[in-house]
Every structure is written in C-alpha cells, then in structure tokens.
Short mmCIF file of C-alpha atoms in Angstrom, two decimals:
data_model
loop_
_atom_site.label_atom_id
_atom_site.label_comp_id
_atom_site.label_asym_id
_atom_site.label_seq_id
_atom_site.Cartn_x
_atom_site.Cartn_y
_atom_site.Cartn_z
CA MET A 1 165.42 64.66 -71.66
CA THR A 2 168.59 65.24 -69.24
CA THR A 3 167.49 68.16 -67.61
CA THR A 4 164.14 67.01 -67.09
CA TRP A 5 165.56 63.72 -65.35
CA LYS A 6 167.81 66.00 -63.66
CA PHE A 7 164.35 68.17 -62.73
CA ASN A 8 162.65 65.61 -61.41
CA SER A 9 165.68 63.63 -59.31
CA PHE A 10 165.52 67.36 -57.92
CA GLN A 11 162.04 67.45 -56.80
CA ARG A 12 162.11 63.88 -55.63
CA TYR A 13 165.76 64.64 -53.35
CA PHE A 14 163.77 67.99 -51.81
CA SER A 15 160.81 66.49 -51.09
CA LYS A 16 162.42 63.88 -49.23
CA ILE A 17 163.92 66.36 -47.40
CA LEU A 18 160.92 68.12 -46.45
CA PHE A 19 158.68 64.63 -46.13
CA MET A 20 162.00 63.83 -43.37
CA GLU A 21 162.24 67.35 -41.66
CA ALA A 22 157.72 67.16 -40.92
CA LEU A 23 158.13 63.67 -39.63
CA GLU A 24 161.29 64.79 -37.86
CA LYS A 25 159.16 67.49 -36.53
CA LEU A 26 155.81 65.57 -35.70
CA GLY A 27 157.89 63.26 -33.73
CA ARG A 28 159.45 65.76 -31.81
CA TYR A 29 156.06 67.80 -31.27
CA SER A 30 154.15 64.69 -30.14
CA LEU A 31 157.19 63.55 -27.33
CA LEU A 32 157.17 66.98 -25.98
CA LEU A 33 153.28 66.88 -25.32
CA TYR A 34 153.91 62.70 -24.28
CA ARG A 35 156.02 64.19 -21.51
CA SER A 36 153.78 66.53 -20.66
CA LEU A 37 151.28 63.99 -20.14
CA ARG A 38 153.56 61.72 -18.54
CA SER A 39 154.28 64.75 -15.83
CA LEU A 40 150.31 65.68 -15.18
CA TYR A 41 150.82 64.64 -11.33
CA GLU A 42 153.37 66.43 -10.64
CA PHE A 43 150.81 69.18 -9.65
CA ASN A 44 153.37 71.02 -6.75
CA THR A 45 155.38 72.00 -10.07
CA TYR A 46 153.02 73.24 -11.90
CA LYS A 47 150.67 74.80 -9.88
CA LYS A 48 151.74 78.41 -9.45
CA ASN A 49 152.68 78.30 -12.96
CA LEU A 50 149.16 77.11 -14.19
CA ILE A 51 147.44 80.16 -12.34
CA ASN A 52 149.19 82.43 -13.45
CA GLU A 53 148.71 81.00 -16.88
CA LEU A 54 144.82 80.57 -16.31
CA LEU A 55 144.98 84.62 -15.36
CA LYS A 56 147.19 85.44 -18.68
CA ILE A 57 145.04 83.43 -20.74
CA GLY A 58 141.78 83.74 -18.92
CA TYR A 59 141.41 86.94 -17.55
CA GLU A 60 143.95 89.46 -19.27
CA SER A 61 142.01 88.52 -22.84
CA VAL A 62 138.79 89.07 -21.89
CA PRO A 63 138.41 93.03 -23.19
CA ILE A 64 140.11 91.87 -26.29
CA VAL A 65 137.37 88.97 -26.55
CA LEU A 66 134.39 90.95 -25.72
CA LEU A 67 135.63 93.56 -28.66
CA THR A 68 135.88 90.89 -30.74
CA GLY A 69 132.33 89.17 -30.03
CA ILE A 70 130.82 92.83 -29.90
CA PHE A 71 131.53 93.86 -33.33
CA THR A 72 131.48 90.60 -34.90
CA GLY A 73 127.99 90.43 -33.56
CA ALA A 74 126.93 94.17 -35.14
CA VAL A 75 128.54 93.64 -38.17
CA MET A 76 126.71 90.12 -38.73
CA THR A 77 123.54 91.73 -37.82
CA ILE A 78 123.80 94.39 -40.63
CA GLN A 79 125.43 92.35 -43.34
CA THR A 80 122.36 89.74 -42.80
CA ALA A 81 119.53 92.80 -42.66
CA TYR A 82 121.04 94.04 -46.08
CA GLN A 83 120.97 90.42 -47.20
CA LEU A 84 117.67 89.89 -46.65
CA ASP A 85 116.19 92.64 -47.16
CA SER A 86 112.20 91.93 -48.45
CA ALA A 87 108.92 92.14 -47.34
CA PHE A 88 108.43 87.87 -47.56
CA ILE A 89 111.49 87.60 -44.78
CA SER A 90 110.81 88.29 -41.46
CA LYS A 91 113.26 90.19 -39.54
CA SER A 92 113.71 87.90 -36.39
CA PHE A 93 115.11 85.66 -38.92
CA ILE A 94 118.36 88.34 -38.63
CA GLY A 95 118.27 87.13 -35.11
CA SER A 96 118.33 83.77 -35.92
CA ILE A 97 120.75 83.70 -38.26
CA THR A 98 123.23 86.51 -35.90
CA ALA A 99 123.12 84.13 -32.98
CA GLU A 100 123.07 80.47 -34.59
CA SER A 101 126.47 81.87 -36.55
CA LEU A 102 128.06 83.09 -33.77
CA LEU A 103 127.15 80.37 -31.64
CA ILE A 104 128.17 77.55 -34.02
CA GLU A 105 131.52 79.74 -35.70
CA LEU A 106 131.91 82.82 -35.37
CA ALA A 107 132.88 83.24 -31.40
CA ALA A 108 134.75 80.36 -31.44
CA VAL A 109 136.63 80.97 -35.03
CA ILE A 110 137.59 84.59 -34.37
CA THR A 111 138.60 84.16 -31.07
CA SER A 112 140.49 81.67 -31.32
CA LEU A 113 142.34 83.68 -34.20
CA VAL A 114 142.68 86.92 -32.42
CA LEU A 115 143.98 84.60 -29.20
CA ALA A 116 146.46 82.74 -31.73
CA GLY A 117 148.08 86.22 -31.98
CA LYS A 118 148.10 87.44 -28.41
CA VAL A 119 148.41 84.02 -26.02
CA GLY A 120 150.28 81.84 -28.83
CA ALA A 121 152.91 85.08 -29.76
CA ARG A 122 153.44 85.66 -25.92
CA ILE A 123 154.08 82.44 -25.41
CA ALA A 124 156.38 81.65 -28.12
CA THR A 125 158.29 84.35 -27.23
CA GLU A 126 158.14 83.84 -23.57
CA LEU A 127 159.25 80.27 -23.79
CA GLY A 128 161.47 80.96 -26.96
CA THR A 129 163.65 83.79 -24.81
CA MET A 130 163.80 81.17 -21.95
CA ARG A 131 165.39 78.88 -24.40
CA VAL A 132 167.97 81.32 -25.85
CA SER A 133 169.13 82.82 -23.10
CA GLU A 134 169.91 78.98 -21.29
CA GLN A 135 166.86 79.73 -18.30
CA ILE A 136 165.47 75.95 -19.97
CA ASP A 137 168.64 74.42 -19.22
CA ALA A 138 168.98 75.96 -16.02
CA LEU A 139 165.54 75.03 -14.79
CA GLU A 140 166.46 70.99 -16.41
CA SER A 141 170.44 71.05 -14.53
CA MET A 142 168.63 72.09 -11.32
CA GLY A 143 166.85 68.66 -11.72
CA PHE A 144 163.79 70.30 -12.78
CA ASN A 145 160.95 69.03 -15.55
CA SER A 146 161.42 71.79 -17.86
CA VAL A 147 158.34 70.71 -19.62
CA SER A 148 155.82 70.00 -16.53
CA PHE A 149 156.55 73.41 -15.40
CA LEU A 150 156.54 75.49 -18.49
CA VAL A 151 154.34 73.78 -20.88
CA LEU A 152 152.31 71.92 -18.87
CA PRO A 153 150.48 74.78 -17.32
CA ARG A 154 150.29 76.75 -20.50
CA VAL A 155 148.45 73.75 -22.41
CA LEU A 156 145.94 73.39 -19.19
CA ALA A 157 145.40 76.85 -19.08
CA GLY A 158 144.44 76.83 -23.04
CA LEU A 159 142.03 74.05 -22.31
CA ILE A 160 140.13 75.53 -19.41
CA MET A 161 139.86 78.99 -20.62
CA PHE A 162 139.17 79.01 -24.04
CA PRO A 163 135.88 77.71 -23.44
CA MET A 164 135.24 80.61 -21.19
CA LEU A 165 136.47 82.89 -23.86
CA TYR A 166 133.82 81.30 -26.33
CA VAL A 167 130.87 81.45 -23.84
CA PHE A 168 132.08 85.69 -23.27
CA ALA A 169 132.37 86.33 -27.05
CA SER A 170 129.04 84.32 -27.97
CA ILE A 171 127.12 86.49 -25.91
CA SER A 172 128.77 89.78 -26.43
CA GLY A 173 128.28 89.14 -30.07
CA ILE A 174 124.60 88.30 -29.66
CA LEU A 175 124.49 91.40 -27.58
CA GLY A 176 125.84 93.77 -30.26
CA GLY A 177 124.26 91.98 -32.96
CA LEU A 178 120.95 93.44 -30.84
CA ALA A 179 122.57 96.54 -30.42
CA ALA A 180 123.51 96.81 -33.96
CA GLY A 181 119.80 96.01 -35.19
CA TYR A 182 118.32 98.21 -32.80
CA LEU A 183 120.96 101.47 -33.32
CA SER A 184 120.64 101.02 -37.10
CA GLY A 185 116.97 100.74 -37.57
CA ALA A 186 117.54 97.01 -38.85
CA VAL A 187 115.49 95.06 -36.52
CA THR A 188 113.93 95.94 -33.52
CA PRO A 189 115.57 93.73 -30.13
CA ALA A 190 111.74 92.28 -29.77
CA GLU A 191 112.56 90.36 -33.29
CA TYR A 192 115.68 89.46 -32.83
CA VAL A 193 115.44 87.88 -29.90
CA GLU A 194 112.57 85.61 -31.04
CA GLY A 195 114.33 85.08 -34.12
CA ALA A 196 117.30 83.93 -31.94
CA ARG A 197 115.33 81.79 -29.57
CA ALA A 198 113.25 80.49 -32.39
CA LEU A 199 116.48 78.31 -33.71
CA PHE A 200 118.14 77.90 -30.61
CA TYR A 201 119.69 74.07 -30.15
CA PRO A 202 121.63 73.22 -27.40
CA TRP A 203 124.26 71.31 -29.52
CA ASP A 204 125.22 74.33 -30.92
CA VAL A 205 126.60 75.90 -28.10
CA THR A 206 128.32 72.41 -27.07
CA PHE A 207 129.56 72.07 -30.36
CA GLY A 208 131.10 75.52 -30.00
CA LEU A 209 132.18 74.54 -26.52
CA LEU A 210 134.36 71.41 -28.42
CA LYS A 211 135.19 74.06 -31.08
CA ALA A 212 136.64 76.20 -28.40
CA PHE A 213 138.43 73.53 -26.68
CA VAL A 214 140.02 72.15 -29.64
CA PHE A 215 141.59 75.69 -30.51
CA GLY A 216 142.78 76.23 -27.20
CA TYR A 217 145.04 73.23 -27.05
CA VAL A 218 145.89 73.55 -30.91
CA ILE A 219 147.20 76.80 -30.49
CA THR A 220 148.85 76.66 -26.77
CA SER A 221 150.37 73.24 -27.86
CA ILE A 222 151.66 74.76 -31.45
CA SER A 223 153.01 78.09 -29.77
CA CYS A 224 154.92 75.67 -26.63
CA PHE A 225 156.25 73.86 -29.30
CA LYS A 226 157.37 76.47 -31.08
CA GLY A 227 158.64 78.75 -28.16
CA TYR A 228 160.52 75.29 -26.74
CA TYR A 229 162.69 74.78 -29.22
CA ALA A 230 163.46 77.85 -30.64
CA SER A 231 167.20 78.36 -31.73
CA GLY A 232 169.37 81.34 -32.39
CA GLY A 233 169.03 84.29 -30.49
CA ALA A 234 166.74 87.23 -30.87
CA GLU A 235 166.54 86.18 -34.41
CA GLY A 236 165.44 82.86 -33.53
CA VAL A 237 162.93 83.66 -30.89
CA GLY A 238 161.25 86.29 -33.86
CA ASN A 239 161.28 83.34 -36.41
CA SER A 240 159.88 81.11 -33.54
CA THR A 241 157.17 83.81 -33.09
CA THR A 242 155.79 84.31 -36.38
CA GLN A 243 155.86 80.34 -36.89
CA ALA A 244 154.08 79.83 -33.87
CA THR A 245 151.63 82.70 -34.89
CA VAL A 246 151.02 81.67 -38.35
CA LEU A 247 150.65 78.07 -37.92
CA SER A 248 148.20 78.41 -34.83
CA CYS A 249 146.04 80.29 -37.37
CA ILE A 250 146.83 77.68 -40.00
CA TYR A 251 145.69 74.59 -37.85
CA VAL A 252 142.70 76.60 -36.25
CA LEU A 253 141.01 76.90 -39.76
CA LEU A 254 142.27 73.41 -40.45
CA ALA A 255 140.73 71.79 -37.18
CA ASP A 256 137.74 73.98 -38.10
CA PHE A 257 137.05 72.29 -41.07
CA VAL A 258 137.37 68.92 -39.51
CA LEU A 259 135.17 69.39 -36.46
CA ALA A 260 132.72 70.46 -39.13
CA ALA A 261 132.88 68.00 -41.37
CA VAL A 262 133.06 65.25 -38.35
CA PHE A 263 130.12 66.61 -35.92
CA LEU A 264 127.27 68.49 -38.50
CA MET B 1 184.61 61.06 -9.32
CA ILE B 2 183.36 61.66 -12.53
CA GLU B 3 184.70 59.49 -15.44
CA ILE B 4 184.77 60.89 -18.74
CA ARG B 5 185.12 57.92 -21.31
CA ASN B 6 185.57 57.90 -24.88
CA LEU B 7 183.05 60.51 -25.59
CA LYS B 8 182.23 61.30 -29.30
CA LYS B 9 179.64 63.92 -30.34
CA SER B 10 179.37 65.39 -33.21
CA PHE B 11 175.87 68.02 -34.85
CA GLY B 12 175.50 66.27 -38.69
CA SER B 13 178.14 65.76 -40.33
CA ASN B 14 180.38 68.53 -38.15
CA LEU B 15 182.58 66.28 -35.63
CA VAL B 16 183.25 68.05 -32.11
CA TRP B 17 185.21 65.69 -30.89
CA GLU B 18 186.28 61.78 -31.67
CA ASP B 19 187.48 60.70 -28.37
CA VAL B 20 187.72 62.67 -24.87
CA SER B 21 188.40 60.26 -21.62
CA PHE B 22 189.40 61.48 -18.58
CA SER B 23 188.92 61.48 -14.74
CA ILE B 24 187.69 64.66 -12.74
CA GLU B 25 188.72 63.27 -8.24
CA GLN B 26 186.83 65.04 -5.71
CA GLY B 27 187.62 68.05 -4.59
CA GLU B 28 189.82 69.04 -7.58
CA THR B 29 188.90 71.99 -10.23
CA VAL B 30 189.28 70.98 -13.58
CA ALA B 31 189.67 74.44 -16.48
CA ILE B 32 188.79 72.99 -19.89
CA ILE B 33 190.28 75.37 -22.21
CA GLY B 34 190.91 74.97 -26.11
CA ARG B 35 189.63 77.34 -28.52
CA SER B 36 185.93 78.93 -29.45
CA GLY B 37 184.26 76.23 -30.96
CA CYS B 38 185.79 73.43 -30.10
CA GLY B 39 183.23 72.01 -27.81
CA LYS B 40 184.07 73.06 -24.18
CA SER B 41 180.67 74.17 -23.37
CA VAL B 42 178.99 70.75 -25.41
CA LEU B 43 181.95 69.32 -23.28
CA VAL B 44 180.28 69.91 -20.02
CA LYS B 45 177.12 69.80 -21.11
CA HIS B 46 176.83 66.13 -20.80
CA LEU B 47 178.19 65.87 -17.70
CA ASN B 48 174.37 66.19 -16.29
CA ALA B 49 173.13 64.69 -19.65
CA LEU B 50 171.76 68.09 -20.71
CA MET B 51 173.20 66.79 -23.87
CA TYR B 52 173.68 63.16 -24.99
CA PRO B 53 176.81 62.03 -26.61
CA ASP B 54 177.20 59.59 -29.97
CA SER B 55 179.20 57.41 -28.06
CA GLY B 56 180.46 57.19 -24.64
CA GLU B 57 179.94 56.95 -21.39
CA VAL B 58 179.88 59.47 -18.32
CA ILE B 59 180.36 57.83 -15.12
CA ILE B 60 179.62 59.16 -11.98
CA ASP B 61 179.90 57.16 -8.59
CA GLY B 62 179.63 53.96 -10.70
CA ARG B 63 176.49 54.68 -12.94
CA ASN B 64 176.75 56.27 -16.39
CA VAL B 65 173.97 58.99 -16.58
CA PHE B 66 173.34 58.52 -19.72
CA ASP B 67 171.61 55.17 -18.48
CA LEU B 68 169.52 56.91 -16.39
CA GLU B 69 165.80 57.23 -16.11
CA TYR B 70 164.51 61.09 -16.62
CA ILE B 71 163.50 60.40 -12.57
CA SER B 72 166.78 59.29 -11.41
CA LEU B 73 168.89 61.29 -14.18
CA ARG B 74 166.74 64.63 -12.41
CA LYS B 75 168.06 63.64 -8.74
CA MET B 76 171.53 63.24 -10.10
CA ARG B 77 171.24 66.55 -11.80
CA GLN B 78 170.22 67.89 -8.10
CA ARG B 79 174.08 66.95 -7.26
CA PHE B 80 175.07 69.32 -9.82
CA GLY B 81 175.58 73.50 -9.73
CA VAL B 82 175.82 75.07 -13.25
CA LEU B 83 176.84 78.72 -13.65
CA PHE B 84 175.71 79.34 -17.32
CA GLN B 85 177.52 81.60 -19.36
CA GLY B 86 174.58 84.40 -19.67
CA SER B 87 173.75 83.76 -16.11
CA ALA B 88 170.36 82.12 -17.38
CA LEU B 89 168.51 84.12 -14.07
CA PHE B 90 164.73 84.01 -14.10
CA ASP B 91 163.94 86.93 -15.50
CA SER B 92 160.45 87.09 -14.00
CA LEU B 93 162.04 86.88 -10.74
CA ASN B 94 163.65 89.10 -8.54
CA THR B 95 167.59 88.15 -7.42
CA PHE B 96 165.95 86.98 -3.74
CA GLU B 97 163.39 84.36 -5.81
CA ASN B 98 166.15 83.29 -8.59
CA ILE B 99 168.31 81.86 -5.44
CA ALA B 100 165.15 80.80 -3.11
CA PHE B 101 163.95 79.17 -6.33
CA PRO B 102 165.49 75.92 -5.53
CA LEU B 103 164.95 76.08 -2.01
CA ARG B 104 161.20 76.22 -2.09
CA TYR B 105 160.86 73.25 -4.86
CA PHE B 106 163.62 70.84 -3.74
CA THR B 107 163.94 71.12 0.27
CA GLU B 108 160.77 71.61 3.08
CA LEU B 109 162.09 74.37 4.75
CA ASN B 110 160.08 77.59 5.84
CA GLU B 111 160.21 81.06 4.19
CA GLU B 112 161.92 82.08 7.44
CA GLU B 113 164.73 79.41 6.96
CA ILE B 114 164.37 79.95 3.14
CA SER B 115 164.64 84.05 3.66
CA ASP B 116 168.06 83.61 6.21
CA LYS B 117 169.43 81.07 3.83
CA VAL B 118 169.47 83.56 0.57
CA MET B 119 170.89 86.47 2.60
CA GLU B 120 173.82 83.99 3.64
CA ALA B 121 174.20 83.49 0.05
CA LEU B 122 174.37 86.66 -0.80
CA GLU B 123 177.15 88.32 1.88
CA LEU B 124 179.04 85.07 0.33
CA VAL B 125 178.99 86.31 -3.08
CA ASN B 126 179.28 89.96 -1.47
CA LEU B 127 175.35 91.18 -3.04
CA ALA B 128 173.97 91.81 0.38
CA GLY B 129 171.11 94.65 -0.36
CA THR B 130 170.21 93.25 -3.43
CA SER B 131 167.81 90.55 -3.25
CA GLU B 132 164.77 92.88 -4.18
CA LYS B 133 166.49 93.77 -7.79
CA SER B 134 165.54 92.10 -10.60
CA PRO B 135 168.12 90.70 -13.10
CA ALA B 136 167.81 93.30 -15.27
CA GLU B 137 169.09 96.22 -13.06
CA LEU B 138 172.03 93.68 -12.40
CA SER B 139 175.77 94.02 -14.42
CA GLY B 140 176.97 91.28 -16.17
CA GLY B 141 179.43 91.06 -12.35
CA MET B 142 176.35 90.85 -10.72
CA ARG B 143 174.35 88.78 -12.35
CA ARG B 144 177.31 86.10 -12.31
CA ARG B 145 177.60 86.44 -8.38
CA VAL B 146 173.84 86.19 -8.47
CA ALA B 147 174.13 83.24 -10.82
CA LEU B 148 176.46 81.34 -8.51
CA ALA B 149 174.80 81.81 -5.46
CA ARG B 150 171.61 80.03 -6.69
CA ALA B 151 174.15 77.08 -8.36
CA THR B 152 175.47 76.83 -4.92
CA ILE B 153 172.37 77.00 -2.41
CA LEU B 154 171.62 73.74 -2.11
CA GLN B 155 175.52 72.72 -1.62
CA PRO B 156 175.83 70.62 -5.18
CA ASP B 157 179.31 68.08 -5.34
CA PHE B 158 179.75 69.11 -8.81
CA LEU B 159 179.90 72.71 -9.78
CA ILE B 160 180.11 73.73 -13.46
CA TYR B 161 180.95 77.11 -14.57
CA ASP B 162 181.00 78.20 -18.14
CA GLU B 163 182.96 81.14 -19.12
CA PRO B 164 182.52 83.11 -15.75
CA THR B 165 185.02 85.65 -16.29
CA SER B 166 184.44 86.38 -20.36
CA GLY B 167 183.03 89.66 -21.07
CA LEU B 168 183.82 90.94 -17.47
CA ASP B 169 186.42 93.65 -16.57
CA PRO B 170 189.69 92.37 -14.75
CA LYS B 171 188.13 93.25 -11.20
CA THR B 172 185.10 92.08 -11.53
CA SER B 173 186.97 89.11 -13.07
CA GLU B 174 189.52 88.44 -10.53
CA GLU B 175 186.33 88.95 -7.65
CA ILE B 176 184.61 85.99 -9.07
CA ASN B 177 187.89 83.83 -9.83
CA GLN B 178 188.38 84.57 -5.63
CA LEU B 179 184.48 83.36 -5.27
CA ILE B 180 185.26 80.08 -6.93
CA ILE B 181 188.44 79.44 -5.01
CA SER B 182 186.62 80.20 -1.86
CA MET B 183 184.01 77.79 -3.15
CA ALA B 184 186.13 75.03 -3.71
CA LYS B 185 187.92 75.43 -0.46
CA ASN B 186 184.92 76.42 1.70
CA LEU B 187 182.36 74.16 0.64
CA ASN B 188 184.78 70.96 -1.06
CA ILE B 189 183.25 71.12 -3.87
CA THR B 190 184.66 69.12 -7.22
CA SER B 191 184.73 72.51 -9.78
CA ILE B 192 184.72 72.17 -13.73
CA VAL B 193 185.41 75.28 -15.55
CA VAL B 194 184.95 76.66 -18.87
CA THR B 195 187.40 79.44 -19.75
CA HIS B 196 189.55 81.16 -22.22
CA ASP B 197 191.19 83.20 -20.04
CA ILE B 198 194.63 81.54 -19.25
CA HIS B 199 195.20 83.86 -16.11
CA SER B 200 192.23 82.93 -14.74
CA VAL B 201 193.51 78.71 -15.23
CA LEU B 202 196.39 78.98 -13.19
CA LYS B 203 194.92 80.69 -10.09
CA ILE B 204 192.24 78.55 -9.88
CA ALA B 205 192.65 75.33 -11.76
CA THR B 206 194.62 72.09 -10.04
CA LYS B 207 193.98 70.25 -13.07
CA VAL B 208 193.79 71.35 -17.07
CA ALA B 209 191.82 69.83 -19.93
CA PHE B 210 193.43 71.07 -23.35
CA LEU B 211 190.66 69.94 -26.18
CA GLU B 212 192.58 70.77 -29.69
CA ASP B 213 191.72 68.43 -33.08
CA GLN B 214 188.26 66.98 -32.76
CA GLY B 215 189.77 65.65 -29.05
CA LEU B 216 191.43 66.08 -25.66
CA HIS B 217 194.67 67.13 -26.81
CA TRP B 218 196.63 67.40 -23.23
CA TYR B 219 195.16 67.06 -19.75
CA GLY B 220 198.02 67.10 -16.59
CA THR B 221 198.26 69.96 -13.21
CA VAL B 222 198.75 73.08 -13.41
CA GLU B 223 202.75 72.62 -12.98
CA GLU B 224 203.01 70.35 -15.73
CA LEU B 225 201.43 72.81 -18.03
CA ARG B 226 204.27 75.36 -16.97
CA ASP B 227 207.01 72.84 -17.98
CA SER B 228 205.30 71.58 -21.24
CA ASP B 229 206.66 72.12 -24.11
CA ASN B 230 203.29 70.63 -25.93
CA GLU B 231 203.85 72.75 -28.88
CA GLU B 232 199.87 73.27 -29.50
CA LEU B 233 199.00 73.75 -25.93
CA MET B 234 202.12 76.25 -25.65
CA SER B 235 201.02 78.12 -28.88
CA PHE B 236 197.57 78.86 -27.60
CA VAL B 237 198.89 79.83 -24.19
CA SER B 238 200.82 82.33 -25.04
CA ALA B 239 198.27 83.48 -27.50
CA SER B 240 196.30 84.69 -24.56
CA GLU B 241 198.97 87.17 -23.98
CA TYR B 242 199.86 86.25 -20.23
CA GLN B 243 203.53 85.08 -20.23
CA ILE B 244 203.61 81.51 -17.98
CA ARG B 245 207.21 80.90 -18.59
CA ASN B 246 208.24 84.42 -16.61
#
C-alpha cells in the first residue's frame, strides 16, 4: 500500500516536472518566433543571410531531392504494378496511383524527411556552434538583433524553398515512375501518362504545396530553436542536432496527419 | 559612468552573488578578480544586459539598462565593445570581414573608407598583413587581437575584456596587456577586465573588484591592493604566485 502510494506520488512528481519543462520549451519556442516575426521589417539586417539560405536550402538540396523523387516514383510504380497484376485492371491505373500518391503525399513527406536530416541538422549545428562559441553573444553585444540576423532568414528560406523543392520532387518522381514502368515492362509510357492525367486534380498540387510550406516551417523553426538555445560545448551541439533532426521528423509526420484530417 | 547597484544573481538554486554594488568612473580600468566559478564573467554580461539579474540595477548615464526597451538596449549595447574569452570571431568570415562587420551594418561608410579603417585597426593591434586569413588560420593570441580590433572599431565608450590573457604564453599576454593599456590611454575608453592574472591586474588596472563568498568582498585602487591586509584577498593574490609585496 505504502509502496504503491510512493510510486504514484513519484510518478505525479515527474509528470509535473516533464509537463512544466515542456511548457517552458513551448514558451521559449513561441518567444523566439515572436521575436523573428517582430523583426520582419529589418530587411537590411537579414537580406544577405536570406539570399545565402535560399541557395543553401534550395539550390544545394536539388540533387538529393531529385534523387529521392526518382527512386520514390520508380519503387511506387513497380510495387503498384505488382499489386495490380490482374487482367481485369487497366495498366493505366499504375500511372494514376503513382502520380496521385506522389503529388498528395510522398513528394512532400519523403522529401521533407530527407531534408530534416540535411537542412535541419545543418541549421542546428551552425547555430549551436555559434551559441557555444559566444558568436551569438558577440552579435547581441554589438547591438544586433541576433534573431533577425540568424533565425528569420533561415525560416523564411524554408518557407520559400520547400514548396519549390516539392515541385522538383513531384516531377522527378513521376518521370522516375514512368522510366521504371517502361524499363521493367510493367506499363508503357503512353498508358502511364494516360492514367496520370485521368486522375489528376489541381487541388492535389495545391495540397502538396501547402504541406511542403508547413513542413518547411516545422523543420527550419525547430532546428533554429534547438541550435539557438544549444548549450554545453561540442556534446551539447551534438545533442541539439540530434534532437532537431528527430523532432523535425516527428512533427513533420504529425503535421502530415493533421493536414490530411483537416483538408481531405 | 557605470553604477552597479545591489545586483543579485542565481541559476536555479545556485546563488552566484547576493549583493554586488560598485561604480566605474569614465576612463578607469577596473579589474574583476576572483576564483573560477565566482561569477566574474556573469557579472560583466550584466553590464550590457546580455544577462538579467534576479534583482538590482546597472545604471549607465542615469538609466537602468534592464529597464530599456529592446531597441534602446541595442543602441546602448553599441556603446560597448566586448572581447570574449574565446574571441567569438565569426568562423564564416575572414579577418578583414570580421572587423568590417560592425562598420557595414552600423555606419554609412563606403567600401574604401571601411577598408582604410580596418587596415588602421589591424595595424593598431600589430596584425597588418593578416586581413585575408580565416579565424582558423590564426593563433590564439592573434584571434584575441583581431577580436580586440573588432571590439574597438566603432570606438566604444566601454570595453569589456573577458579573460584576455588566459591560455596565452607570457610574451603574447604581455602584448595583450600593452594593447589594453594603449586602448585605454589613446581612445580614453573605460575598461572592465575579468582576469585571474594578478600580474596583468597590477599592470593594467586602476581599480580592482574582488568577488568572493557570493558577493563583492573587496573594492579599491591598485595601490590599496598592494597595502591591503585583507586575508582572503591576500591569500588569493599570493596563490597567484606573484609576490606583490616584493
């Protein structure tokens, strides 16, 4: 009886601590974003960094996004062909399902999960290193708004570039699917294109773009938050980077579910 | 003039200091000494509100820095130059760009004028010819000097040095000490130096603040320090292997 009581109070105590900690982190995250938004007008401060980040997040991610798109589309086509292997189902359905799945889900989600590793880890490491080596303090002590200088351009670049990368991933995925269907003999290009066009709805693209926009925000803002508040030297930066990547992936999946539940 | 009034700071349940109060007059060089972990660096981070206290005030020209709105605070911070313990140079920029950084954002100078000012600053810290080098290519002493050039490029009223000579060889430490003296003299800057190095303190400081027992234990001029019979202060001084009385 006493042991159970002790265990329950122990559990309550730790739940309370965890809850307070989560609440504190949420507060700090919200404050960081509020400070970012408040400094939107300081364009001259972050202009150069914004251009730099647009190139790093966008241009430098194009190869990995194209590669991810091509293989996702190719695998999708081969697996769909395997599952729909019936004389009663038209082969054009392979193109319909592949294109639809890419536009509505895979191009945005898989690309974002890959970019959580590439972009998110880079942002968290950069800001974390700047934090532990006092470079952020140096910026503040010079009279800079470090948030508008470091956080805002990264989040803005994510919001702008992720939808563009989604377009690249979708196109390369559809073309990858077409090539895989042709090379494996599962579906002819004409049937594939016919199927893809038959079930194409413009809303799917809008929804995919919206998803990419949200995922861009989730990944860049979480990574900035983890890096900006890193502490504890090299180990601390390592932990922040790991947390940024893992949390970005989890919140991308969570946001994916919420968006699907609300808009579909 | 900087006036520190009844500053109290703790991190969670760990009290750093209970009550710190003293004033720094224009043109003075004040050394803040004390054991590792007594809150010297924390104290100087309060002067330009990089950290906030539990209670207390830092008054600069009649205004409490902790009451300033963020925009006014940023303007006030521009009156400070800070030389951080690890130099805090921006990795992505070379020596020239690091020093030019505040000029590009806070002045209307054109590129030619900026270049002249940076070269002048590099000469002042005896680093002419290193403008294209990245921070990774510089030695510890050179990085400190570049950071000093960057900290003084906007001609601040106050200059904070956080452990300027720690980890440096005696010769380089001496060069840094000479730079601190010449900066204070030539630019009439009020300097606040955090250090363990009593040898440096005796060379560069006009006043000394000794932090001990979670508070300001002793505050006075260097001459008073030499004649002091305060046991804890003398124990700290003698432990630094410098025979002050000889």
